[in-house]
PDB file of C-alpha atoms and ligand atoms in Angstrom:
ATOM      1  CA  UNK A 363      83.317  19.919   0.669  1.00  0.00           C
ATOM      2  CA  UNK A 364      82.317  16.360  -0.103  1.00  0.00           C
ATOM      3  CA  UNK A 365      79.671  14.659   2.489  1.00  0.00           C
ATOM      4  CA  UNK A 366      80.445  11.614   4.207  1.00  0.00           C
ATOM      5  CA  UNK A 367      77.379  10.631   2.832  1.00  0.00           C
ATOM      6  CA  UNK A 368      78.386  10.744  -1.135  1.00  0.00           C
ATOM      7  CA  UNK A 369      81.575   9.192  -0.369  1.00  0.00           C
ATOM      8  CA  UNK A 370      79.952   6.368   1.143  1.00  0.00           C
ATOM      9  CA  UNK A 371      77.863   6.008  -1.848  1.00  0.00           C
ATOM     10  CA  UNK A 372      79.799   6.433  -4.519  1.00  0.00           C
ATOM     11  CA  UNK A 373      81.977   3.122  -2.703  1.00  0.00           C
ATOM     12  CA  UNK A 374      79.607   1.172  -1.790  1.00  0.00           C
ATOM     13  CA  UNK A 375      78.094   1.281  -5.502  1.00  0.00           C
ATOM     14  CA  UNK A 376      81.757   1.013  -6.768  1.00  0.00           C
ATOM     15  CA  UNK A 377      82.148  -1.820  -4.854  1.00  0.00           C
ATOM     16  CA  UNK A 378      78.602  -3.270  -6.141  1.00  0.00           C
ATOM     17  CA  UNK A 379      79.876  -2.945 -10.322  1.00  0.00           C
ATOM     18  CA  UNK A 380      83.115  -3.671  -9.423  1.00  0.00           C
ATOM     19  CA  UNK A 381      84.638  -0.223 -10.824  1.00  0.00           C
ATOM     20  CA  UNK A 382      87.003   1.782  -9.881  1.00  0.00           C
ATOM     21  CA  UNK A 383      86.801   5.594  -8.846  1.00  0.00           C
ATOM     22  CA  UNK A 384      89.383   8.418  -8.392  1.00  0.00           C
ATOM     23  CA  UNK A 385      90.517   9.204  -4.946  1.00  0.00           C
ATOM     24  CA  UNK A 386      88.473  11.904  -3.034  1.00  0.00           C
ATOM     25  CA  UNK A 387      91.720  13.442  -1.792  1.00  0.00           C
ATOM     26  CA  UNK A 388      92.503  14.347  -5.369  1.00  0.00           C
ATOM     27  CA  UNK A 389      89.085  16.160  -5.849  1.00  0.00           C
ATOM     28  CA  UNK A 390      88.929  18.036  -1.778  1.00  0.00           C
ATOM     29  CA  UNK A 391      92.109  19.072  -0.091  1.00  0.00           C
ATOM     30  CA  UNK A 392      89.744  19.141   2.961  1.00  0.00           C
ATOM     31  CA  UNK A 393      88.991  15.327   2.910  1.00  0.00           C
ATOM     32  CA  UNK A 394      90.748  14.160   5.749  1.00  0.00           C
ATOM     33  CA  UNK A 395      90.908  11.272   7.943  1.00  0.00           C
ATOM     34  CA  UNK A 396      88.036  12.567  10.471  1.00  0.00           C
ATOM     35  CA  UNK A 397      85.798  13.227   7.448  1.00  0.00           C
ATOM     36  CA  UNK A 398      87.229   9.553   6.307  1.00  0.00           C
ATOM     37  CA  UNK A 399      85.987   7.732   9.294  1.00  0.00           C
ATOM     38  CA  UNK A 400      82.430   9.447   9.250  1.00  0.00           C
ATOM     39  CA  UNK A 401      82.026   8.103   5.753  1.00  0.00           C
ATOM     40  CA  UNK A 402      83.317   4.179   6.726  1.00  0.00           C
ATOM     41  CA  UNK A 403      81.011   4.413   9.673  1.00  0.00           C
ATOM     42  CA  UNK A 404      78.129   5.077   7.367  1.00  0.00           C
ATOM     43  CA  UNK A 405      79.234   2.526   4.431  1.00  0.00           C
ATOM     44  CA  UNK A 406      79.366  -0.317   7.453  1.00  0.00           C
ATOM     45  CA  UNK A 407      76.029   0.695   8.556  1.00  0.00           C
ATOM     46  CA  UNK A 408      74.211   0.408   4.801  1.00  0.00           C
ATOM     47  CA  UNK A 409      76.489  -3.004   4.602  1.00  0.00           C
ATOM     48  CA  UNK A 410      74.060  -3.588   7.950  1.00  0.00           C
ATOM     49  CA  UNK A 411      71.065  -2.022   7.528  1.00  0.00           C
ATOM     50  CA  UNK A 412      71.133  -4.519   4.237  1.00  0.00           C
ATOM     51  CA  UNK A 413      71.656  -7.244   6.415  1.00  0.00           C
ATOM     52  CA  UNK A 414      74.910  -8.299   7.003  1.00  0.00           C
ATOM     53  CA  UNK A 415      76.467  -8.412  10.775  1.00  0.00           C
ATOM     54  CA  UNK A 416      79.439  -6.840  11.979  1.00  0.00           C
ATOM     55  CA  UNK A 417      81.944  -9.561  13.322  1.00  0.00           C
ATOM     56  CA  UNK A 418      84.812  -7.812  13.815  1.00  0.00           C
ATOM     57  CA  UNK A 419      87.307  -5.274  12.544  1.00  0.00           C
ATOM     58  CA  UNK A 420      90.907  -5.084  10.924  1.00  0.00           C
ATOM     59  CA  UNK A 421      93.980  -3.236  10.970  1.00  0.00           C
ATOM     60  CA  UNK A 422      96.063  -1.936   8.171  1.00  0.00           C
ATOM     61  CA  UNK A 423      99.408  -0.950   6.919  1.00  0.00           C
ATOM     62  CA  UNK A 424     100.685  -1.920  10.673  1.00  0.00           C
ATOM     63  CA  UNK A 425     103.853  -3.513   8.641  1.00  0.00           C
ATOM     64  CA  UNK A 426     106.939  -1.558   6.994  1.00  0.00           C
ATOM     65  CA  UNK A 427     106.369  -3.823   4.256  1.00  0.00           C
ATOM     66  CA  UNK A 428     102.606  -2.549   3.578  1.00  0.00           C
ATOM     67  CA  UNK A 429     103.127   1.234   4.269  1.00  0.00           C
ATOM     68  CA  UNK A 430     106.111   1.305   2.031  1.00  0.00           C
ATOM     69  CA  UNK A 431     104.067  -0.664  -1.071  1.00  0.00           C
ATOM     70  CA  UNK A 432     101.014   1.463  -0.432  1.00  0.00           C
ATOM     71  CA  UNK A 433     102.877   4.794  -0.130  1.00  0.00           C
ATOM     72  CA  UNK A 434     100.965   5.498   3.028  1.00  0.00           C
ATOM     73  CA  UNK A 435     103.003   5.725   6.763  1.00  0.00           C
ATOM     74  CA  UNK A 436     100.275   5.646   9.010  1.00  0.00           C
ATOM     75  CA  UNK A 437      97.982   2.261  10.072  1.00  0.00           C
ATOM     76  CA  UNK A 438      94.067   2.979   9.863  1.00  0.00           C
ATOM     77  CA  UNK A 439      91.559   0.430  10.466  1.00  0.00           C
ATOM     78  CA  UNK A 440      87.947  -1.135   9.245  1.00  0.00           C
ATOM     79  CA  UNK A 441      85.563  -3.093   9.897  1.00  0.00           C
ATOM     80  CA  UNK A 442      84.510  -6.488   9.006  1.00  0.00           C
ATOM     81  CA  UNK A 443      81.288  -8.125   8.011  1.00  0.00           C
ATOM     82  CA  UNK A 444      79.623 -11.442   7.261  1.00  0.00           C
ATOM     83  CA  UNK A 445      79.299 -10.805   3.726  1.00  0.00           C
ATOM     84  CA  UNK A 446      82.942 -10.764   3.762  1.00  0.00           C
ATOM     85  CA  UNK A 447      83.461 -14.306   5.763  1.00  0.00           C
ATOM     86  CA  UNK A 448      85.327 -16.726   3.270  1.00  0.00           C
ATOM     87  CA  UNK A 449      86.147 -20.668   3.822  1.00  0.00           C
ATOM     88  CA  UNK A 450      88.621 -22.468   2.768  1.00  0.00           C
ATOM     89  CA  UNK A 451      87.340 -25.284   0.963  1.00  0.00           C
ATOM     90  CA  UNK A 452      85.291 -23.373  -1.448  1.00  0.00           C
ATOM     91  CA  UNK A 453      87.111 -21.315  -4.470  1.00  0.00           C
ATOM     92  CA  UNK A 454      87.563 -17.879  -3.869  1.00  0.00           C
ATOM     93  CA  UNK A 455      84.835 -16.362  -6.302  1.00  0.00           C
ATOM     94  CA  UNK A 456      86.909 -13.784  -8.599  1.00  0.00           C
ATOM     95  CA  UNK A 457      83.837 -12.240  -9.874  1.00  0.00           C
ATOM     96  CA  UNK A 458      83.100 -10.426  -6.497  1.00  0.00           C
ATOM     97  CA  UNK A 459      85.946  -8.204  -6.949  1.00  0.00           C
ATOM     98  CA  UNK A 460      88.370  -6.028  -8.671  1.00  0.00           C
ATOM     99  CA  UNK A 461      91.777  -6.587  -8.614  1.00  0.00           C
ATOM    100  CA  UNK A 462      91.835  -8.877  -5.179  1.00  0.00           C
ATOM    101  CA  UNK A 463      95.294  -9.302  -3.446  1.00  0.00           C
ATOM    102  CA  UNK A 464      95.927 -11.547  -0.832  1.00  0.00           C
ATOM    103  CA  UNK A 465      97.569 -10.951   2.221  1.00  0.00           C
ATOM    104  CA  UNK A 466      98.769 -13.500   5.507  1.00  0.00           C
ATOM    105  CA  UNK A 467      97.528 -12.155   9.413  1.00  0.00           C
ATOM    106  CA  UNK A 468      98.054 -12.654  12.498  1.00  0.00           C
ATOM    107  CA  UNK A 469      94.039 -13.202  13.805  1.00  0.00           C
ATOM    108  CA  UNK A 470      92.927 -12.053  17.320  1.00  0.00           C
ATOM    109  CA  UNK A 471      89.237 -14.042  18.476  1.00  0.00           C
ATOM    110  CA  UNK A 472      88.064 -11.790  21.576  1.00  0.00           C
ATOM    111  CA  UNK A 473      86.558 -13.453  24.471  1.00  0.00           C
ATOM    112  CA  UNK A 474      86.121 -10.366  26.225  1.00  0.00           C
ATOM    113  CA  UNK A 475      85.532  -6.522  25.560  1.00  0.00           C
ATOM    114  CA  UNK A 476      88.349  -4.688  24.678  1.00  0.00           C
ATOM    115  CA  UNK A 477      88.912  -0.861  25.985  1.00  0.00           C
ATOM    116  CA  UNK A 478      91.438   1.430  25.335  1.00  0.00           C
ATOM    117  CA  UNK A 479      93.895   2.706  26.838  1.00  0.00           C
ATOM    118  CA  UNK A 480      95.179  -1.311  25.638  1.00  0.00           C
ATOM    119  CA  UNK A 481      98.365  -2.516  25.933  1.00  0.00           C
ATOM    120  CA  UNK A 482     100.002  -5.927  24.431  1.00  0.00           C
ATOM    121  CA  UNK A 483      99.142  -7.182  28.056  1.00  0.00           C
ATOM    122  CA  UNK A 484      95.192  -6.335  28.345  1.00  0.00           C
ATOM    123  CA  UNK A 485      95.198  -7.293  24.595  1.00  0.00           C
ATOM    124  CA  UNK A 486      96.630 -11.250  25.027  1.00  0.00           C
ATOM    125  CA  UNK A 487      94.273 -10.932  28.319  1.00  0.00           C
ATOM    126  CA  UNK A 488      90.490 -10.026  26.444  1.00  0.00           C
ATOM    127  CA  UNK A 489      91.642 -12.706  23.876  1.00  0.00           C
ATOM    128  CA  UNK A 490      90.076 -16.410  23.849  1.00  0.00           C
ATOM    129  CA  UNK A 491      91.841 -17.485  20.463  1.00  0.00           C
ATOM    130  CA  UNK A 492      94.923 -16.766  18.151  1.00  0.00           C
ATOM    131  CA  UNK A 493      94.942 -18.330  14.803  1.00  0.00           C
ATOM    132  CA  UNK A 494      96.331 -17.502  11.244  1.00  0.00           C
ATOM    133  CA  UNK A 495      94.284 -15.450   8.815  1.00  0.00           C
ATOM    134  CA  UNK A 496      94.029 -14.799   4.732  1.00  0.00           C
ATOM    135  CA  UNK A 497      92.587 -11.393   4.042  1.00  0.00           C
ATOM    136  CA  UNK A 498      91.422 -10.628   0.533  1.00  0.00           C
ATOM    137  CA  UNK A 499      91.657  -6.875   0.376  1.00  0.00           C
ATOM    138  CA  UNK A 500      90.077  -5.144  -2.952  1.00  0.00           C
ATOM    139  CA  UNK A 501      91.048  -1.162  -3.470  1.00  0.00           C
ATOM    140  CA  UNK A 502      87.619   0.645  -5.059  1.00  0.00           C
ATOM    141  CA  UNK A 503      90.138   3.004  -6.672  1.00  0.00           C
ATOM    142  CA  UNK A 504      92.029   2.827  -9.663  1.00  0.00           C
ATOM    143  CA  UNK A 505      95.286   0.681  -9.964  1.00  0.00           C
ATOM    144  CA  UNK A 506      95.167   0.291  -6.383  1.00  0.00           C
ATOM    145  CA  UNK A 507      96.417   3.656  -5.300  1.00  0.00           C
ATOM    146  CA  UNK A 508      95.063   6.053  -3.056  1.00  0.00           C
ATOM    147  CA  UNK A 509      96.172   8.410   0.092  1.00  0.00           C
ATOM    148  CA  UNK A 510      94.891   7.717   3.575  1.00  0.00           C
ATOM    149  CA  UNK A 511      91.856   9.575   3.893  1.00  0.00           C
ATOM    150  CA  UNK A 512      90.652   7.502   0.762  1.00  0.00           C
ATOM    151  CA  UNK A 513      91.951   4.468   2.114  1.00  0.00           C
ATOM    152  CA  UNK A 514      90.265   4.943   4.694  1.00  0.00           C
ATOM    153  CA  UNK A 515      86.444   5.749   3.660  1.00  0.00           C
ATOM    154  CA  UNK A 516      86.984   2.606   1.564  1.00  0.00           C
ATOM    155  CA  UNK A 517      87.025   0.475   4.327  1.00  0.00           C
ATOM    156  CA  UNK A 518      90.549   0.010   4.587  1.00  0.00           C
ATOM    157  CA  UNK A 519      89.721  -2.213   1.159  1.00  0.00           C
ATOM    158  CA  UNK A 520      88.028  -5.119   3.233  1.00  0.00           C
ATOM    159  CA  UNK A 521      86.487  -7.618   0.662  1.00  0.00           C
ATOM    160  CA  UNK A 522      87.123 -11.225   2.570  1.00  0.00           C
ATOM    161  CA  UNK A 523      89.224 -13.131   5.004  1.00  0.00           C
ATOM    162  CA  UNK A 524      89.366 -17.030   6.266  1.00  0.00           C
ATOM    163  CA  UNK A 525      90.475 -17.815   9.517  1.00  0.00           C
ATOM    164  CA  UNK A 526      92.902 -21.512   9.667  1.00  0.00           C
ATOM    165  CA  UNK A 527      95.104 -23.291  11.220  1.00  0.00           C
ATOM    166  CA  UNK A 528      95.173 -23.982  14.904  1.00  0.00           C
ATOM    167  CA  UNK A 529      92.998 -22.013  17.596  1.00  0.00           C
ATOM    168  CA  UNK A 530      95.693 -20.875  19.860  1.00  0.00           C
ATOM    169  CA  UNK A 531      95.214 -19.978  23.315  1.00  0.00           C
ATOM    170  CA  UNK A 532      97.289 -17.260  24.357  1.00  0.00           C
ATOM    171  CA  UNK A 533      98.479 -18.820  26.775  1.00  0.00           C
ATOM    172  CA  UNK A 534      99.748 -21.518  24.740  1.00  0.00           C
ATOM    173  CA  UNK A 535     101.330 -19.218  21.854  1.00  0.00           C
ATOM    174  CA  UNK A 536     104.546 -18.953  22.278  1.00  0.00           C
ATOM    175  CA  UNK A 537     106.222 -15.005  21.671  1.00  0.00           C
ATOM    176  CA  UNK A 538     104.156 -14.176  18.749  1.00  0.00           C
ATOM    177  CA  UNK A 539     106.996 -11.467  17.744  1.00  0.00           C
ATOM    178  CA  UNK A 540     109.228 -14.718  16.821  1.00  0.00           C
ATOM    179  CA  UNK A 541     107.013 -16.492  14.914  1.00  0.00           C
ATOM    180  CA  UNK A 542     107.965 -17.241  11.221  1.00  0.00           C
ATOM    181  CA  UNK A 543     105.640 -16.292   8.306  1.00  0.00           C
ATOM    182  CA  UNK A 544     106.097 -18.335   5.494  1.00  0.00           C
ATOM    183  CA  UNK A 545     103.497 -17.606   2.245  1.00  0.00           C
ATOM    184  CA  UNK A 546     103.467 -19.287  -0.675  1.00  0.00           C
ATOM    185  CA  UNK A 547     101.872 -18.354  -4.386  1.00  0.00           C
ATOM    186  CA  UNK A 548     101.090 -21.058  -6.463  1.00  0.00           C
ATOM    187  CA  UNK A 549     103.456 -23.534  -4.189  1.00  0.00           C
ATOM    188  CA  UNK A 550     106.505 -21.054  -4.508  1.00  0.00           C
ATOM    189  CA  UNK A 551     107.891 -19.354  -1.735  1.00  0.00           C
ATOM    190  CA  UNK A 552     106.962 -15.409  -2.276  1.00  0.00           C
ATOM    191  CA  UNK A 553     107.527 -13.711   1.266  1.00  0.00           C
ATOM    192  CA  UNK A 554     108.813 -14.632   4.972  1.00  0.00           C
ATOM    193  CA  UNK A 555     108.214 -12.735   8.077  1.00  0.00           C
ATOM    194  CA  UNK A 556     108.319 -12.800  11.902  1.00  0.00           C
ATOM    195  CA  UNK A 557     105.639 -11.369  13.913  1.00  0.00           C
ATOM    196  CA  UNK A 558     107.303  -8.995  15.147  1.00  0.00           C
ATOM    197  CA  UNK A 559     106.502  -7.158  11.405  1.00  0.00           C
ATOM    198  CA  UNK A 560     103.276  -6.249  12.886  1.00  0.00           C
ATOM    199  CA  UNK A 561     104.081  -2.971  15.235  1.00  0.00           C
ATOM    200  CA  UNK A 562     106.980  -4.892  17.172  1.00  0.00           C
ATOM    201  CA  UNK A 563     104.128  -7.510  18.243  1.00  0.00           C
ATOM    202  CA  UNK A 564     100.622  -8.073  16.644  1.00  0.00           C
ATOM    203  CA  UNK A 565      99.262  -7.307  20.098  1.00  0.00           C
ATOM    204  CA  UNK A 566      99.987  -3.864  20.043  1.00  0.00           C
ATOM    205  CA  UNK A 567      98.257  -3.324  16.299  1.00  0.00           C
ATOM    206  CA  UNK A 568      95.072  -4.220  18.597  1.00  0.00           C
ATOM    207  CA  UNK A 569      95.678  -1.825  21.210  1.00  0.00           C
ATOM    208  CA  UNK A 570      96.689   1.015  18.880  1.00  0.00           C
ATOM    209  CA  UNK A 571      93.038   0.089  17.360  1.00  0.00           C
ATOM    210  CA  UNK A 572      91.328  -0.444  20.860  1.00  0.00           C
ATOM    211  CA  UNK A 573      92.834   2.961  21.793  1.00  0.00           C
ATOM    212  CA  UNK A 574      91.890   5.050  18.776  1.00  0.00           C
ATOM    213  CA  UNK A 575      88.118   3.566  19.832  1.00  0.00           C
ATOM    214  CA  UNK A 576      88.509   4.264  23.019  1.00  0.00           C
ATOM    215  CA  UNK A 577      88.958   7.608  22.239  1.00  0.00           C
ATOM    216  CA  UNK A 578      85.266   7.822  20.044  1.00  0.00           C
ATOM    217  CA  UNK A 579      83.918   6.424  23.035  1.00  0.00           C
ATOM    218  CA  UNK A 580      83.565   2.485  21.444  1.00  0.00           C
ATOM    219  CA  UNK A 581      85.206  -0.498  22.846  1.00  0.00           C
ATOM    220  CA  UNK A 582      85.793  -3.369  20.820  1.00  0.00           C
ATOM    221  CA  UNK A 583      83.163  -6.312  21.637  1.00  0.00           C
ATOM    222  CA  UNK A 584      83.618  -9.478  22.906  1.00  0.00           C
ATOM    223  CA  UNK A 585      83.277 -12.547  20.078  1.00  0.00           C
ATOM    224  CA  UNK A 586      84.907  -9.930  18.022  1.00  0.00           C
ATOM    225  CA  UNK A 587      87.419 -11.284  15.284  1.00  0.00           C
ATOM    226  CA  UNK A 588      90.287  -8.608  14.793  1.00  0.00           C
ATOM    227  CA  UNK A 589      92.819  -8.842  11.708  1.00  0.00           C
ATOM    228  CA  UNK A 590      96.341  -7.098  12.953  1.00  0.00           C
ATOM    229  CA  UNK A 591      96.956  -6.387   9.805  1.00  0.00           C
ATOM    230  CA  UNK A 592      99.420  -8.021   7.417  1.00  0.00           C
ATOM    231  CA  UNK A 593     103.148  -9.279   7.800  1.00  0.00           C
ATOM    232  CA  UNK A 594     103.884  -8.894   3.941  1.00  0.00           C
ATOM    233  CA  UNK A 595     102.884  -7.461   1.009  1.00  0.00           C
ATOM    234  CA  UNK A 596      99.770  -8.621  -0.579  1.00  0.00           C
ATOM    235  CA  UNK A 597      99.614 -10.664  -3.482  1.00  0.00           C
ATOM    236  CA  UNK A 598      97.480 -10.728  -6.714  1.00  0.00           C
ATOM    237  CA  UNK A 599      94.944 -13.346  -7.226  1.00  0.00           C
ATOM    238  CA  UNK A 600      93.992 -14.963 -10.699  1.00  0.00           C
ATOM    239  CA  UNK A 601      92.180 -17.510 -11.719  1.00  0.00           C
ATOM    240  CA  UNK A 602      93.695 -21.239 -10.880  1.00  0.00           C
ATOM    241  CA  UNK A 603      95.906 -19.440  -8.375  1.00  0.00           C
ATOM    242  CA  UNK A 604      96.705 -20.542  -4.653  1.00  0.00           C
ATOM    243  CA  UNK A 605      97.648 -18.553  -1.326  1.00  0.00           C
ATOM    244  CA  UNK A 606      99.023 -20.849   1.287  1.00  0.00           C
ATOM    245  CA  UNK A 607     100.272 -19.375   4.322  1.00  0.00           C
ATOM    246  CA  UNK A 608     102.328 -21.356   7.530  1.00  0.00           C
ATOM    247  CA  UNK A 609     103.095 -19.103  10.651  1.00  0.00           C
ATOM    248  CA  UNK A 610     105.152 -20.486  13.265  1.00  0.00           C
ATOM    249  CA  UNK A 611     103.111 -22.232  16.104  1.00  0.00           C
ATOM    250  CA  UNK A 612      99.335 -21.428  14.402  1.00  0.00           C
ATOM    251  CA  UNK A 613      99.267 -23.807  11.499  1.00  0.00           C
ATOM    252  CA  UNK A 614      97.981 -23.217   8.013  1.00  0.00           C
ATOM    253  CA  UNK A 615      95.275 -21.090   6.061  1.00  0.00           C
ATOM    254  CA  UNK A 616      94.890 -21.282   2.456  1.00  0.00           C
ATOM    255  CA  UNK A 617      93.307 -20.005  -0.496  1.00  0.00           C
ATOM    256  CA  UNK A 618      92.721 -21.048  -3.838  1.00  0.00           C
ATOM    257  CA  UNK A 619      91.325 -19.160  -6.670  1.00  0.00           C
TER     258      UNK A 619
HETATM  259  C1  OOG B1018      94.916  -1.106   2.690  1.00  0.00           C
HETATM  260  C2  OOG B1018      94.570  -2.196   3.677  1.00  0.00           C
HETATM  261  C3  OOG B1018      95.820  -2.762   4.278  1.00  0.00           C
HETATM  262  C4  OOG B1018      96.809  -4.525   5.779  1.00  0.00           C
HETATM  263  O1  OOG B1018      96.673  -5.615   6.335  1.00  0.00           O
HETATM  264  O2  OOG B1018      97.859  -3.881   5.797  1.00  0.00           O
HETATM  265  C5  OOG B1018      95.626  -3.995   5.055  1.00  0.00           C
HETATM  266  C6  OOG B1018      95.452  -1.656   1.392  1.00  0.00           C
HETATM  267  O3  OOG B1018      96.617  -2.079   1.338  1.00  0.00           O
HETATM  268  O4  OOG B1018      94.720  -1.645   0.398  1.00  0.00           O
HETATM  269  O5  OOG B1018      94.583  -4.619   5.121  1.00  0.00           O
HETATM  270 MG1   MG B1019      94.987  -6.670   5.776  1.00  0.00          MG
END
């Protein structure tokens, strides 16, 4: 039986040379999601203990589109750091990861706490802002393929996001289930989406995650930044590419490599 504590290890140092490793799951039929969660809770808290700050967390594989290119049918979720904030004037540094991908949110800014049971209501309620988001995500394992459990422990690959575009209130969005996704790779058009991709609404991809705290006894804090996870597929980065992403309502977030 591998220990949460190996697993996080062996990441976190994968992560550090920028290799890859083979998928627990392959080596421990008993490595499951519980076991999963026990080693990302103790990769985020070396990513603390060595000084960076949580600031929020993400969802993943909330879209058809994602679970069907990752092979995986269930969402899971992360968390996020400040070594992990990006901006959008500066060049996304390639040497930091992998084999980064790029992928267009739907970004939740929480201006109060968040406690499951959540619903799309209590959700657009605890939120101050709604804006568009770039996530970088960066798989520790090989060629970018894993199971859930592995997924998981990795920290559902979290390597960087930006925030953009317009800070929205809720109040002012109009229904975020409508709004059009438009990204763009190197100026050509390369996916479209409505938010609606995201769990019927991007809304409830934060109350299925404020729930499944809820039920470890955590509630999601308020300043918290939450990712609802992508609308698309994600996209390779190289060097001298660009990511620019418009969604309907929230302005523009870009990218460029
Ligand atoms: C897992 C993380 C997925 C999303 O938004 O769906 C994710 C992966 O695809 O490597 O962040
Ligand atoms: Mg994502």
């Amino acid at each position: 039986m591998l220990s949460p504590a190996a697993v996080a290890s062996t990441l976190l140092d994968a992560a550090e040379s920028r290799t890859s490793v083979s998928c627990f799951t392959d080596a421990d039929e008993a490595f499951d999601p519980a076991a999963a969660y026990a080693a990302q809770d103790l990769l985020v808290a070396r990513r603390v203990a060595s000084g960076e700050t949580l600031v929020g967390a993400k969802l993943g594989l909330t879209s058809r589109a994602k679970q069907v290119a990752m092979g995986v049918d269930e969402p899971l979720y992360g968390w996020l750091t400040s070594g992990m904030v990006l901006r959008e004037d500066a060049p996304l540094d390639l040497s930091r990861y992998l084999h980064p991908r790029v992928e267009p949110e739907i970004a939740f800014v929480l201006g109060r706490d968040l406690a499951g049971p959540a619903t799309i209501v209590s959700v657009l309620a605890a939120t101050e802002w709604v804006c568009p988001a770039l996530e970088v995500i960066d798989s520790r394992y090989s060629d970018f393929r894993f199971a859930l459990p592995d997924v998981i422990a990795d920290n559902a690959s979290a390597a960087g996001f930006v925030l953009g575009g317009l800070l929205r209130e809720p109040a002012a969005l109009g229904d975020l289930r409508l709004a059009g996704c438009v990204t763009r790779v190197n100026g050509e058009v390369v996916a479209t989406a409505a938010g609606a991709a995201v769990m019927g609404h991007p809304a409830q991809a934060v109350a299925w995650l404020a729930d499944r705290l809820g039920e470890r006894g955590r509630v999601l804090p308020a300043g918290s930044i939450v990712l609802s996870g992508a609308l698309t597929n994600a996209f390779a980065v190289t060097r001298g590419s660009s990511v620019d992403v418009e969604i309907e309502g929230l302005g523009h977030v870009g990218l460029r490599a």
